[in-house]
Amino acid sequence: MHDVAPETWPRCERLLEAVARVAPVPVTLLVVPNHHRRNPGVPTWYRDALAARIAAGDELALHGFFHVDEGPRATTLADWCRRRILTASEGEFSALPAPIARRRLYGGRRWFERQAWPVDGFVAPAWLLGRGAWHALSNSPFLYTTTSTHFHLLHPWQGIPAPAIAWSTRSRLRRALSLAWHGLRPVPYDPPLVRIALHPDDALYPDVVRQALHLLELLLRERKAMTKLAFATALRPPAILARPTGTRATSPPSPPPASLQTAALSTRQPNTVRDEVCRRPPTPFDKLRANGCINLAD
């Protein structure tokens, strides 16, 4: 579930209730500390609502800090289209210099600590990560991040194919194209992890919700749902997982090559649902792939 914030929570709740009617699955909630710079505070009702989700088995992950692209001006037409048209100036980490990206990651972790909420993952708004953001992540204590096509373990770095299924609802045309695309293309059974990426405004369109729930039902026939943290935990060696929160890896990995800077993941196992899904054979990664996984957050 993307873009979780006080002003989006009523729509998020509607989507979570719809998902629960399909199956009681765990979800990764991507939380924005100060969404569009509108809510620096944390209302008590909102803190209680997210605490209840954690108690029920869901995960909270950091989803940017402001969810607004305030980086330097785009230098190419392709970059301008990607940042201003396709993602509506919400790709906060698409062009930030490393020092600013590092401060926002640190500020996000501190914000979570003040709420007494655990946080191990970071997902950039619009899945856009520039060179500075990758550098900042490589020196952060976060365990994982995701892009639109891969799930990335950070220490040591490993990128795993994990397509995200998402809907664009900003206009009638984009919504119609999204519905047609997901209605015509085959369900992605082969990747180790498949992610269903829901956004608050999806709740406003019953046809989008129906299609998302239908895809979820199809995936759950052969896959197991889990949170992103559960997927990362299954992949990582125990010694790395034991690294205390807030400490850095002893030898930070280099940022992945540009060709891998848009990725996400999923795995497989019958009749279970939650925030992520996986699939394939032995080594931690192969076992997850054999089981198949679905993620409902990215």
Short mmCIF file of C-alpha atoms in Angstrom, two decimals, residues 4-184:
data_model
loop_
_atom_site.label_atom_id
_atom_site.label_comp_id
_atom_site.label_asym_id
_atom_site.label_seq_id
_atom_site.Cartn_x
_atom_site.Cartn_y
_atom_site.Cartn_z
CA VAL A 4 0.21 6.11 3.52
CA ALA A 5 -0.37 9.39 5.41
CA PRO A 6 -3.12 10.89 7.60
CA GLU A 7 -4.91 12.53 4.64
CA THR A 8 -4.81 9.35 2.53
CA TRP A 9 -5.65 6.89 5.34
CA PRO A 10 -9.45 6.72 4.79
CA ARG A 11 -8.85 5.55 1.17
CA CYS A 12 -6.08 3.20 2.31
CA GLU A 13 -8.46 1.64 4.82
CA ARG A 14 -11.07 1.03 2.12
CA LEU A 15 -8.50 -0.82 0.03
CA LEU A 16 -7.20 -2.82 2.97
CA GLU A 17 -10.74 -3.87 3.87
CA ALA A 18 -11.33 -4.97 0.27
CA VAL A 19 -8.12 -7.02 0.27
CA ALA A 20 -9.08 -8.64 3.59
CA ARG A 21 -12.34 -9.83 2.01
CA VAL A 22 -10.25 -11.87 -0.46
CA ALA A 23 -7.84 -13.26 2.14
CA PRO A 24 -6.31 -12.19 5.48
CA VAL A 25 -2.93 -11.30 4.02
CA PRO A 26 -0.03 -9.31 5.55
CA VAL A 27 0.66 -5.99 3.86
CA THR A 28 3.64 -3.65 3.63
CA LEU A 29 2.44 -0.09 4.22
CA LEU A 30 4.66 2.53 2.57
CA VAL A 31 4.50 5.47 4.96
CA VAL A 32 5.33 9.10 4.09
CA PRO A 33 6.31 11.17 7.18
CA ASN A 34 5.21 14.56 5.75
CA HIS A 35 3.16 13.87 2.63
CA HIS A 36 3.43 16.82 0.21
CA ARG A 37 4.57 18.88 3.23
CA ARG A 38 0.98 18.91 4.53
CA ASN A 39 1.16 16.92 7.76
CA PRO A 40 4.24 17.41 9.95
CA GLY A 41 2.34 16.07 12.97
CA VAL A 42 1.12 12.56 13.74
CA PRO A 43 -2.51 12.52 14.97
CA THR A 44 -3.22 10.09 17.79
CA TRP A 45 -5.90 8.26 15.77
CA TYR A 46 -3.41 7.73 12.93
CA ARG A 47 -0.65 6.49 15.24
CA ASP A 48 -3.13 4.06 16.81
CA ALA A 49 -4.33 2.84 13.39
CA LEU A 50 -0.81 2.02 12.19
CA ALA A 51 0.13 0.46 15.53
CA ALA A 52 -2.87 -1.83 15.13
CA ARG A 53 -1.69 -2.83 11.64
CA ILE A 54 1.76 -3.69 13.02
CA ALA A 55 0.17 -5.76 15.79
CA ALA A 56 -1.84 -7.63 13.14
CA GLY A 57 1.34 -8.62 11.28
CA ASP A 58 1.75 -5.86 8.71
CA GLU A 59 5.03 -4.06 8.00
CA LEU A 60 5.72 -0.32 7.77
CA ALA A 61 8.40 0.91 5.35
CA LEU A 62 9.71 4.42 4.71
CA HIS A 63 8.34 5.90 1.47
CA GLY A 64 10.35 9.05 0.95
CA PHE A 65 9.94 11.97 3.32
CA PHE A 66 7.84 14.54 1.43
CA HIS A 67 6.87 12.54 -1.70
CA VAL A 68 7.61 15.59 -3.85
CA ASP A 69 10.36 15.92 -6.47
CA GLU A 70 12.33 19.02 -5.41
CA GLY A 71 15.59 17.94 -7.06
CA PRO A 72 17.61 19.86 -9.64
CA ARG A 73 16.00 20.65 -12.97
CA ALA A 74 15.92 17.81 -15.50
CA THR A 75 18.69 18.04 -18.09
CA THR A 76 17.16 15.88 -20.84
CA LEU A 77 13.71 15.63 -22.40
CA ALA A 78 13.43 11.97 -21.38
CA ASP A 79 14.27 12.78 -17.77
CA TRP A 80 11.80 15.69 -17.76
CA CYS A 81 9.01 13.45 -19.08
CA ARG A 82 9.84 10.74 -16.56
CA ARG A 83 9.88 13.13 -13.59
CA ARG A 84 7.22 15.69 -14.53
CA ILE A 85 4.71 13.85 -16.76
CA LEU A 86 4.83 10.14 -15.99
CA THR A 87 5.22 10.56 -12.23
CA ALA A 88 3.65 14.02 -11.70
CA SER A 89 6.68 15.50 -9.91
CA GLU A 90 6.44 12.97 -7.06
CA GLY A 91 9.75 11.13 -7.58
CA GLU A 92 11.39 12.70 -4.55
CA PHE A 93 14.66 10.71 -4.76
CA SER A 94 15.02 10.78 -8.55
CA ALA A 95 17.65 13.56 -8.65
CA LEU A 96 18.65 14.40 -5.07
CA PRO A 97 22.38 14.82 -4.36
CA ALA A 98 23.72 12.14 -2.03
CA PRO A 99 24.06 14.43 1.07
CA ILE A 100 20.41 15.56 0.84
CA ALA A 101 19.21 12.01 0.15
CA ARG A 102 21.19 10.82 3.18
CA ARG A 103 19.62 13.48 5.43
CA ARG A 104 16.11 12.54 4.34
CA LEU A 105 16.75 8.83 4.91
CA TYR A 106 18.13 9.63 8.36
CA GLY A 107 15.22 11.98 9.09
CA GLY A 108 12.75 9.30 8.06
CA ARG A 109 14.30 6.74 10.38
CA ARG A 110 14.29 9.22 13.25
CA TRP A 111 10.61 9.99 12.56
CA PHE A 112 9.79 6.26 12.78
CA GLU A 113 11.76 5.97 16.02
CA ARG A 114 9.74 8.80 17.58
CA GLN A 115 6.56 6.84 16.85
CA ALA A 116 8.16 3.66 18.26
CA TRP A 117 7.59 1.93 14.90
CA PRO A 118 10.19 -0.48 13.46
CA VAL A 119 11.47 0.27 9.95
CA ASP A 120 13.82 -1.87 7.86
CA GLY A 121 12.87 -1.01 4.28
CA PHE A 122 12.85 2.03 2.02
CA VAL A 123 10.84 2.43 -1.18
CA ALA A 124 11.37 5.63 -3.15
CA PRO A 125 8.29 7.56 -4.32
CA ALA A 126 7.45 6.57 -7.91
CA TRP A 127 10.25 3.96 -7.57
CA LEU A 128 12.69 6.57 -8.89
CA LEU A 129 16.22 6.37 -7.45
CA GLY A 130 18.97 8.59 -8.81
CA ARG A 131 22.70 8.07 -8.37
CA GLY A 132 22.78 10.16 -5.17
CA ALA A 133 19.94 8.14 -3.63
CA TRP A 134 21.63 4.81 -4.44
CA HIS A 135 24.84 6.08 -2.83
CA ALA A 136 22.97 7.19 0.29
CA LEU A 137 21.17 3.84 0.55
CA SER A 138 24.42 1.90 0.21
CA ASN A 139 25.62 3.61 3.40
CA SER A 140 22.35 3.31 5.30
CA PRO A 141 21.11 0.64 7.73
CA PHE A 142 18.08 -0.18 5.55
CA LEU A 143 17.90 -3.85 4.61
CA TYR A 144 16.16 -3.49 1.25
CA THR A 145 14.67 -1.20 -1.36
CA THR A 146 12.55 -1.81 -4.45
CA THR A 147 12.17 -0.36 -7.92
CA SER A 148 9.39 -0.93 -10.44
CA THR A 149 10.94 -4.18 -11.65
CA HIS A 150 13.22 -5.54 -8.86
CA PHE A 151 13.59 -6.20 -5.16
CA HIS A 152 17.05 -5.11 -3.93
CA LEU A 153 18.81 -6.42 -0.86
CA LEU A 154 21.30 -3.74 0.16
CA HIS A 155 24.00 -5.36 2.36
CA PRO A 156 25.41 -7.12 0.39
CA TRP A 157 23.60 -5.87 -2.67
CA GLN A 158 21.50 -8.35 -4.65
CA GLY A 159 18.81 -7.52 -7.20
CA ILE A 160 15.97 -10.00 -7.76
CA PRO A 161 13.34 -9.71 -10.53
CA ALA A 162 10.00 -8.70 -9.01
CA PRO A 163 7.50 -6.97 -11.30
CA ALA A 164 5.01 -4.56 -9.77
CA ILE A 165 1.40 -4.52 -10.95
CA ALA A 166 0.05 -0.98 -10.60
CA TRP A 167 -2.72 1.20 -12.03
CA SER A 168 -2.50 4.79 -13.23
CA THR A 169 -5.69 6.63 -12.27
CA ARG A 170 -4.75 10.30 -12.82
CA SER A 171 -6.95 10.55 -15.93
CA ARG A 172 -9.75 8.58 -17.56
CA LEU A 173 -7.45 7.63 -20.46
CA ARG A 174 -4.64 6.40 -18.21
CA ARG A 175 -7.10 4.43 -16.11
CA ALA A 176 -8.62 2.80 -19.20
CA LEU A 177 -5.18 1.90 -20.54
CA SER A 178 -4.15 0.39 -17.20
CA LEU A 179 -7.29 -1.74 -17.03
CA ALA A 180 -6.87 -2.88 -20.62
CA TRP A 181 -3.19 -3.72 -20.13
CA HIS A 182 -3.71 -5.78 -17.00
CA GLY A 183 -6.82 -7.39 -18.48
CA LEU A 184 -5.06 -8.57 -21.64
#
